[in-house]
Every structure is written in structure tokens, then in C-alpha cells.
Amino acid sequence: MTGWLWDRADFDAFRPTFLESWPDSLAALAPLQTGFALTPDDALALLRARPVWRFRLTAEEPAGLHRLAGALEPLIAASPSGAFLRLGSGSPKDSPLFGELSGKVHDPVMAIKLLQTSRRVRHHIESCLACGYAPSLFVRPWAAIRPEEEFRCFLRDRRPVGVSQGCRLGHDSPVLPREVRQQVQRRLEAFLDELALACHLDSAVLDVWCPFDGHGFGKDAGRLVLLDINPWGPRSGAGLFDWRQPARFDGRFLWAGG
């Protein structure tokens, strides 16, 4: 056991946010990704087997880990610069290996060890299995996302009601120039209109990558990307907002550094 498991109410609230639940219209606004459902046996092998030793599988490892490595190998090989691995419900960012690997994996055994050493992943798998659900695993090409380029966006009754600059930034972070903020805000507002139309949920907390540089958006600026969806409400982090102050969700943008 990895702590309290989701009850049925939790699972029913979280399930629509899983990547495998996204409609095609929403998946088109996400990073390129390939996913597949874990079999119950393979999911149990991740939970019960000791973490892989020295990044290699041996004959002593469960058959489920060997099957999983075989399924992951072509997906990871398709991303020569490294792959970002996650469950449909969340990523293994809490693993001690995540920082060492800079968030990216280059081979399937390394990927398995990353999953095995994440308490969050283990908790999600265990909770899903307890609810009779087989979780899915997704592989994305790794991308370098700067903390200031992540925005937590709040959608309420299909209306954007707030945007907070990335949760990984503090109030003492450098302040972006006014003209850059204005450009970022205009692009996010347009993207949020797309998300509101494409999203299958009326209310949700959306994590968006908005790439820019210190001068705003050059001709080679990448497209905005939906990274993740979280349930509306205190189950999800509020960024620079506060769930105890609902009146502040009035469409404002909150920026790190004030």
C-alpha cells in the first residue's frame, strides 16, 4: 500500500481528466503522444516487483515487466532526444530519478525504473486497480519547458475565469516586461477560447505551455500546448490564486513576481 486509495467518488472525479479520456478535439491541442492501456498483470508487476537493478531486466524479473519493456521500446526509440513518460492520470515527477534524468528517458528499462520509484505513480496504479480500471501509459517526445512558460488556467462553466503563471515559480521570481506579458496574455486568451470549445468538461483546471523568449514571440515561436487537465476545486493546486478566495476568479491574470 502507498497510502490512502481513491474512493469511488475520487475516481469518478479524476477519471474524466485522464489523458485517455480526452476527446480528439482536445488531444489535437496536446503534445504529440502515444499511449496504451496497461494489462492488470503488467500493472501489478510494476507495483510488486522490486525496482530494476542497474537499468537492466533479468530472467528473474516478472514477465509483465518484460512485456512492458517490449511495448515501450519502439515508442521511446521514436524520440531520439529523449521521451517524457507518464500515466494518463499523472507523471512520475516525485521519483528521485526524475531530476537525475532531467525528466527524460532513453530506454524502456530506465522508464520502468522511473515508474517504480514514483510513489505517485504507484498510488495512482493501485487506486485505479482497486476501482477495477486499467490505467494507461503515455510517451511524449521530451521538451525543455521553462517554469515561466507554464500557466495554470481556470475554466468555469466553459468561461476562462483566471490564469496563474506556473506553479513552480514563486512570488519573488523575475518580473516579465510589460510588453511580453501583454503578448503572452493575448495568445493565452485566444488559446483558452479554443480549449473552452474543445474541452469535454464544463469546469476544469488546465495546464498550458506557452513558449516565449525575453522579447516575446519571434517568428519561430512554438504553438501553445495543453499539458494536463485537473479537476475543478481544491483537489487541484490553485497556483497564485487561493480556493478560499473565489471572488478572485474574475478573469484576471496573476504573474510570478507581482
mmCIF file with all atom_site columns, C-alpha atoms in Angstrom, residues 6 8 16 24 26-27 34 46 61 93 99 123 136 141 154 158 184 191 197 199 201 215 230 248:
data_model
loop_
_atom_site.group_PDB
_atom_site.id
_atom_site.type_symbol
_atom_site.label_atom_id
_atom_site.label_alt_id
_atom_site.label_comp_id
_atom_site.label_asym_id
_atom_site.label_entity_id
_atom_site.label_seq_id
_atom_site.pdbx_PDB_ins_code
_atom_site.Cartn_x
_atom_site.Cartn_y
_atom_site.Cartn_z
_atom_site.occupancy
_atom_site.B_iso_or_equiv
_atom_site.pdbx_formal_charge
_atom_site.auth_seq_id
_atom_site.auth_comp_id
_atom_site.auth_asym_id
_atom_site.auth_atom_id
_atom_site.pdbx_PDB_model_num
ATOM 1  C CA . TRP A 1 6   ? -9.021  6.892   -4.083  1.00 0.00 ? 6   TRP A CA 1
ATOM 2  C CA . ARG A 1 8   ? -15.185 5.695   -5.942  1.00 0.00 ? 8   ARG A CA 1
ATOM 3  C CA . PRO A 1 16  ? -12.509 12.385  -16.997 1.00 0.00 ? 16  PRO A CA 1
ATOM 4  C CA . ASP A 1 24  ? -9.880  14.047  -30.272 1.00 0.00 ? 24  ASP A CA 1
ATOM 5  C CA . LEU A 1 26  ? -8.729  18.258  -27.153 1.00 0.00 ? 26  LEU A CA 1
ATOM 6  C CA . ALA A 1 27  ? -5.941  15.779  -27.893 1.00 0.00 ? 27  ALA A CA 1
ATOM 7  C CA . THR A 1 34  ? 1.210   7.700   -27.891 1.00 0.00 ? 34  THR A CA 1
ATOM 8  C CA . LEU A 1 46  ? 5.104   -2.541  -11.644 1.00 0.00 ? 46  LEU A CA 1
ATOM 9  C CA . GLU A 1 61  ? 12.059  -10.088 -13.332 1.00 0.00 ? 61  GLU A CA 1
ATOM 10 C CA . LYS A 1 93  ? 7.936   13.811  -11.142 1.00 0.00 ? 93  LYS A CA 1
ATOM 11 C CA . GLY A 1 99  ? 15.699  15.122  -11.567 1.00 0.00 ? 99  GLY A CA 1
ATOM 12 C CA . HIS A 1 123 ? -0.560  5.254   -5.748  1.00 0.00 ? 123 HIS A CA 1
ATOM 13 C CA . SER A 1 136 ? -2.854  3.881   -19.367 1.00 0.00 ? 136 SER A CA 1
ATOM 14 C CA . PRO A 1 141 ? 8.822   13.495  -27.041 1.00 0.00 ? 141 PRO A CA 1
ATOM 15 C CA . PHE A 1 154 ? -9.093  28.019  -14.701 1.00 0.00 ? 154 PHE A CA 1
ATOM 16 C CA . ARG A 1 158 ? -16.767 26.995  -20.099 1.00 0.00 ? 158 ARG A CA 1
ATOM 17 C CA . VAL A 1 184 ? 1.564   36.216  -23.616 1.00 0.00 ? 184 VAL A CA 1
ATOM 18 C CA . PHE A 1 191 ? -5.924  29.537  -26.863 1.00 0.00 ? 191 PHE A CA 1
ATOM 19 C CA . LEU A 1 197 ? -14.843 24.783  -27.183 1.00 0.00 ? 197 LEU A CA 1
ATOM 20 C CA . CYS A 1 199 ? -12.948 20.532  -23.672 1.00 0.00 ? 199 CYS A CA 1
ATOM 21 C CA . LEU A 1 201 ? -15.599 19.264  -19.129 1.00 0.00 ? 201 LEU A CA 1
ATOM 22 C CA . HIS A 1 215 ? 11.342  39.625  -26.085 1.00 0.00 ? 215 HIS A CA 1
ATOM 23 C CA . ASN A 1 230 ? -7.070  18.649  -13.346 1.00 0.00 ? 230 ASN A CA 1
ATOM 24 C CA . ARG A 1 248 ? -10.609 36.471  -7.256  1.00 0.00 ? 248 ARG A CA 1
#
